Coordinates of N, CA and C in Angstrom, one line a residue:
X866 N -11.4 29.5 15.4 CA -11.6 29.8 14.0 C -10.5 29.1 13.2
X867 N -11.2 28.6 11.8 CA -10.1 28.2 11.1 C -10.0 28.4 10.0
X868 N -8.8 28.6 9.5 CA -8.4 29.3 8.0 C -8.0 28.5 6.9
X869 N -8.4 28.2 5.5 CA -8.0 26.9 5.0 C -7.6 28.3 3.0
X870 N -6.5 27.9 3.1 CA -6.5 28.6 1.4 C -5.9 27.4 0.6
X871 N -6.7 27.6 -0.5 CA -6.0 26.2 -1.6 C -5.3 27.3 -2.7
X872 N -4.2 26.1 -3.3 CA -3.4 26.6 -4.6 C -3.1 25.2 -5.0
X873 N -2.8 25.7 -6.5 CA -2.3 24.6 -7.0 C -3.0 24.1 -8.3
X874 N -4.7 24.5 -8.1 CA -5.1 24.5 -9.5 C -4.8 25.0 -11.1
X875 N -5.2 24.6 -12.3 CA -4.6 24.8 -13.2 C -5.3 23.8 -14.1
X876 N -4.8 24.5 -15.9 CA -5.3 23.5 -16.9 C -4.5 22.7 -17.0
X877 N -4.8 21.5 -17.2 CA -4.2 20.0 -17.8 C -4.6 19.4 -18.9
X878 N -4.4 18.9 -19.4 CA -4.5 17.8 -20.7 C -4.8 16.4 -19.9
X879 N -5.6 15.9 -20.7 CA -6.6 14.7 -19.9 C -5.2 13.4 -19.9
X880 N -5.1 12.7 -19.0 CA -3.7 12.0 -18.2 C -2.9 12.9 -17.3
X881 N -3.0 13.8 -17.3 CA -2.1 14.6 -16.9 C -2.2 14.4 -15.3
X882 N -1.4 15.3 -14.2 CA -1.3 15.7 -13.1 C -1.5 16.9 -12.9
X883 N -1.5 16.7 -11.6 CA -2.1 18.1 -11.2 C -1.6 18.1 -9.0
X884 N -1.0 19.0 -8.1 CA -1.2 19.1 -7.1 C -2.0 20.1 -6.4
X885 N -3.0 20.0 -5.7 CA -3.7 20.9 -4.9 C -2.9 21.1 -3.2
X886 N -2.7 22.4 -2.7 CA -2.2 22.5 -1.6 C -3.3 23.2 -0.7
X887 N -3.7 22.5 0.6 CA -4.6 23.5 1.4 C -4.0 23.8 3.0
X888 N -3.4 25.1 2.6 CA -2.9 25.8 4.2 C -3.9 26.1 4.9
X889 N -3.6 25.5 5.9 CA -4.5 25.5 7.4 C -3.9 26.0 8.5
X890 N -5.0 27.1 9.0 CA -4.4 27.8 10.2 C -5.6 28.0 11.5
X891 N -4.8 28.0 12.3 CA -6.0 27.7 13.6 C -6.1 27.3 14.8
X892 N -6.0 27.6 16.2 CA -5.6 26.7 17.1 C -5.9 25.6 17.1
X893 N -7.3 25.1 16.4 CA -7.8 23.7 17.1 C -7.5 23.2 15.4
X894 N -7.1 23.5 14.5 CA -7.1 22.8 13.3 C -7.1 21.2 13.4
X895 N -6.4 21.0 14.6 CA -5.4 19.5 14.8 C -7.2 18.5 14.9
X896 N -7.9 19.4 15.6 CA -8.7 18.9 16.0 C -9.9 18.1 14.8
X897 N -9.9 18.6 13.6 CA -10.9 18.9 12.8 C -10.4 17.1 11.4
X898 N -11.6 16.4 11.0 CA -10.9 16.3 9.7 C -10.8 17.1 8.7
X899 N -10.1 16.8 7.4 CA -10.0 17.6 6.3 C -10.6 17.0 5.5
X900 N -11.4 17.9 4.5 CA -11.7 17.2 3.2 C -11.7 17.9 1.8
X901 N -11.2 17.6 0.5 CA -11.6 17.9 -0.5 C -13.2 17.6 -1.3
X902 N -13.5 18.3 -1.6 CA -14.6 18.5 -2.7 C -14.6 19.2 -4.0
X903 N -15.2 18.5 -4.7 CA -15.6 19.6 -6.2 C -17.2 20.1 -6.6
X904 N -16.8 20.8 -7.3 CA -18.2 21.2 -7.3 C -17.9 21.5 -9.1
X905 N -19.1 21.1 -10.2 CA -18.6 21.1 -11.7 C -20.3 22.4 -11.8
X906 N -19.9 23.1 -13.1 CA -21.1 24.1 -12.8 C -22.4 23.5 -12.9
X907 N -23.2 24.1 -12.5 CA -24.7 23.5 -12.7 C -24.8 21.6 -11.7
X908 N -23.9 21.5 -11.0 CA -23.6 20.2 -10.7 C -23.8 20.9 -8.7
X909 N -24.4 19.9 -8.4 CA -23.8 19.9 -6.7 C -22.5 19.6 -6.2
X910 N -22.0 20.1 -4.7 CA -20.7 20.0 -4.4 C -20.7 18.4 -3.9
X911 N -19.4 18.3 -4.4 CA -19.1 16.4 -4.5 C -18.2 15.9 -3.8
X912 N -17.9 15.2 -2.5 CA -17.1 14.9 -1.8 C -16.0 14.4 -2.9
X913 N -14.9 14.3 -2.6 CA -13.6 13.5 -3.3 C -12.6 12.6 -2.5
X914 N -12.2 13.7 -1.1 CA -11.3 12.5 -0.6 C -11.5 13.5 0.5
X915 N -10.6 12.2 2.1 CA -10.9 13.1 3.4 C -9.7 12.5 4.1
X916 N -9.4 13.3 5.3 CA -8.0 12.7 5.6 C -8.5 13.4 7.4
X917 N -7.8 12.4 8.7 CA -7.9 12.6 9.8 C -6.6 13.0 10.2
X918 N -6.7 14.3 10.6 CA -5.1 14.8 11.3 C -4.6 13.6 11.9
X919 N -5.5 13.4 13.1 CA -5.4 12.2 14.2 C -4.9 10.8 13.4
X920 N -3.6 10.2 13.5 CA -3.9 8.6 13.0 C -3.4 9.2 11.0
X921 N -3.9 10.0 10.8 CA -3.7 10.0 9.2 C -4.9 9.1 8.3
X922 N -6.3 8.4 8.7 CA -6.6 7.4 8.1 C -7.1 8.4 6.6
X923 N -7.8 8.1 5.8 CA -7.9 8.6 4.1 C -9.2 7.5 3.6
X924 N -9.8 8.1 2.8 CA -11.0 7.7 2.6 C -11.3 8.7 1.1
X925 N -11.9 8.1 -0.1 CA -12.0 8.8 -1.1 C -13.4 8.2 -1.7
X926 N -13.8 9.3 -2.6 CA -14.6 8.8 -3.2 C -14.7 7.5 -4.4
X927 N -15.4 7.0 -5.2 CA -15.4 5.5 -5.7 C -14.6 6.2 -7.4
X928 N -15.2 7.4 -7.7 CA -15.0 8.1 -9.1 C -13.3 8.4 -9.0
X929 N -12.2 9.0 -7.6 CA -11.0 9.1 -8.1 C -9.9 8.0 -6.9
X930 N -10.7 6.8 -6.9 CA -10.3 6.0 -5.8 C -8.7 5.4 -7.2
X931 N -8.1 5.3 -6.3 CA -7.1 5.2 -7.3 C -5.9 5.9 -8.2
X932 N -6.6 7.4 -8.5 CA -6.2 8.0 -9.1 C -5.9 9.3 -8.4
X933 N -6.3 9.7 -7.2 CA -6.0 10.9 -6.4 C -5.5 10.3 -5.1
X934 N -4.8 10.8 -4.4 CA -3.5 11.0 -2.9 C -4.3 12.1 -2.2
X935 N -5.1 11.6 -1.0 CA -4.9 12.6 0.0 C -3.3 12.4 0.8
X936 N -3.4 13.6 1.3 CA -2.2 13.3 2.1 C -2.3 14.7 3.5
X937 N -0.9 14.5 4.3 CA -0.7 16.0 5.3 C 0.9 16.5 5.4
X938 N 1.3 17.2 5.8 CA 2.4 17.6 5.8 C 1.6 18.4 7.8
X939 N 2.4 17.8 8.9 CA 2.3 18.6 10.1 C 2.7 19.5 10.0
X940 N 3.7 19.6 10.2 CA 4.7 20.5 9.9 C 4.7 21.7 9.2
X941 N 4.2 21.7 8.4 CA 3.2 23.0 7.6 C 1.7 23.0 7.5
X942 N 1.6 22.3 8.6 CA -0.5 22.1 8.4 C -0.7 21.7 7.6
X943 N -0.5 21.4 6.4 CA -1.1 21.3 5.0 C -1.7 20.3 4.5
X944 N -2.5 20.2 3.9 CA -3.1 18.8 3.3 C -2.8 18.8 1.6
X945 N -2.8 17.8 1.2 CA -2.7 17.7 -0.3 C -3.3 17.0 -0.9
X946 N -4.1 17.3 -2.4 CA -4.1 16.6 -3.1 C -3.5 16.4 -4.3
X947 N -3.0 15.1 -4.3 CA -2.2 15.0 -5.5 C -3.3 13.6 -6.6
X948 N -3.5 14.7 -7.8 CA -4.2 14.2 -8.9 C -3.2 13.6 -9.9
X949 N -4.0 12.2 -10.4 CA -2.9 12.1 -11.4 C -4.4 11.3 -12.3
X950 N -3.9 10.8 -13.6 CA -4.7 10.3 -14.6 C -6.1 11.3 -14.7
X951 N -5.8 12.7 -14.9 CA -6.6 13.4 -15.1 C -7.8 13.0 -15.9
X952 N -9.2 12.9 -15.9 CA -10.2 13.5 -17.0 C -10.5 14.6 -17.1
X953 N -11.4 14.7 -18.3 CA -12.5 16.1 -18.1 C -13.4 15.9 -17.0
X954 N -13.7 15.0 -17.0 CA -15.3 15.2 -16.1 C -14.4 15.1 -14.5
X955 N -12.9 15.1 -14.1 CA -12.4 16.0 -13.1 C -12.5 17.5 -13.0
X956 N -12.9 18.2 -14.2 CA -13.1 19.5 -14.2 C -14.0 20.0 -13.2
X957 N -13.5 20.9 -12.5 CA -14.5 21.6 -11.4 C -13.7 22.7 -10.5
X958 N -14.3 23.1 -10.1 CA -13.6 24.1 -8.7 C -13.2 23.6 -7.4
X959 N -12.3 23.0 -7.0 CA -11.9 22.0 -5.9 C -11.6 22.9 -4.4
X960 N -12.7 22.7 -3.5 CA -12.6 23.2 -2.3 C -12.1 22.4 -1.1
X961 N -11.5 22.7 -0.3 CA -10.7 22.5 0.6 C -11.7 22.3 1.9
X962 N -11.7 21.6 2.9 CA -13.0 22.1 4.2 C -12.2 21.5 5.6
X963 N -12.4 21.8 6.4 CA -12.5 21.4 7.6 C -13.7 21.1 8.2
X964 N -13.8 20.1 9.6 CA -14.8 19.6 10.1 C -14.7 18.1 10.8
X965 N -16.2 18.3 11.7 CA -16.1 16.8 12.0 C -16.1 15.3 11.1
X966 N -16.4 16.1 9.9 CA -15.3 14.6 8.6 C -17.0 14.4 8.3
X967 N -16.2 13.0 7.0 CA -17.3 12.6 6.4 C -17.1 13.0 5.1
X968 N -18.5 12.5 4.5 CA -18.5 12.4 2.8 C -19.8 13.4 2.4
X969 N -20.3 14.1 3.5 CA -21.4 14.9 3.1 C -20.7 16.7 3.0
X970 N -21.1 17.5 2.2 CA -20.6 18.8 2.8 C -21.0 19.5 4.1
X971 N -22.3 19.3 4.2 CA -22.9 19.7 5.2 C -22.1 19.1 6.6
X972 N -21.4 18.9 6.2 CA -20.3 18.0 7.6 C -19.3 18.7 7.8
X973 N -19.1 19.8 7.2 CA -17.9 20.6 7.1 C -17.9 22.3 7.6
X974 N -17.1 22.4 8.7 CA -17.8 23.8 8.7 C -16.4 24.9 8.1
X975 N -15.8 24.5 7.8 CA -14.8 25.9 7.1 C -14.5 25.1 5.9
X976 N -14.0 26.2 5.2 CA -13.9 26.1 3.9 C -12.6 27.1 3.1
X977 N -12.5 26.6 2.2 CA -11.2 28.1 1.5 C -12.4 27.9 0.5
X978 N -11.4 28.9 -0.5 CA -12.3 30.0 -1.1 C -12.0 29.2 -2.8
X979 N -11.2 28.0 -2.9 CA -11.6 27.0 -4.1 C -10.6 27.9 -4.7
X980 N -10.1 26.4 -5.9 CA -9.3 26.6 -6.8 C -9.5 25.7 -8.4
X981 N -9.8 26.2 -9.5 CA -9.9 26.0 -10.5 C -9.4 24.3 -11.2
X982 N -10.0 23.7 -11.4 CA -8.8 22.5 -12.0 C -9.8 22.4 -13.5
X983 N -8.9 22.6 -14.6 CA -9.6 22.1 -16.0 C -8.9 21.3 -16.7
X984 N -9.1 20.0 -17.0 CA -8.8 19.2 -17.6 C -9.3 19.3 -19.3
X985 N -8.6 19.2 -20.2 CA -8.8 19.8 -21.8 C -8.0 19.3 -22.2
X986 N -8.5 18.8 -23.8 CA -7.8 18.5 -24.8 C -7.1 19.8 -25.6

């Protein structure tokens, strides 16, 4: 079983930054990739960026290629995202997943329980 909680969301003003943190706990965690997603209301859940324990390789979506940092910290399990050149249409509830990877959700089998990001003038 694996345990993933995100923090770090919050309002921003459009340029702005923003860090997401997702603690991970679990025997086999090491095993799993990580991925962030968002999900905007009335919108389906949207891959964003994915990161391999194994190697560290990173992969993001085309919309914050550029402007968002996957990353990991071993040492505290943790994966991060770090947002910068905020928009609105980054606004969404940003979930955290573990799994055998990829850009689909359906590829993910755990999850935290999401964290708010609103970007506003």
């Amino acid at each position: 079983q694996v345990q993933l909680v995100e923090s770090g969301g919050g309002s921003v003003q459009p340029g702005g930054s923003l860090r997401l943190s997702c603690a991970a706990s679990g025997r086999t965690v090491r095993n799993y990739a990580m991925g962030w997603f968002r999900q905007a209301p009335g919108k389906e859940r949207e891959f964003v960026a994915g990161l391999r324990w194994s190697g560290g390789s990173t992969y993001y979506s085309d919309s914050v290629k550029g402007r968002f940092t996957i990353s990991r910290d071993n040492a505290k399990n943790t994966v991060y995202l770090q947002m910068n050149s905020l928009k609105p249409e980054d606004t969404a509830v940003y979930y955290c997943a573990a799994g055998p990877g990829g850009i689909n959700y359906h590829e993910y089998d755990y999850w935290g329980q999401g964290t708010q990001v609103t970007v506003s003038s």
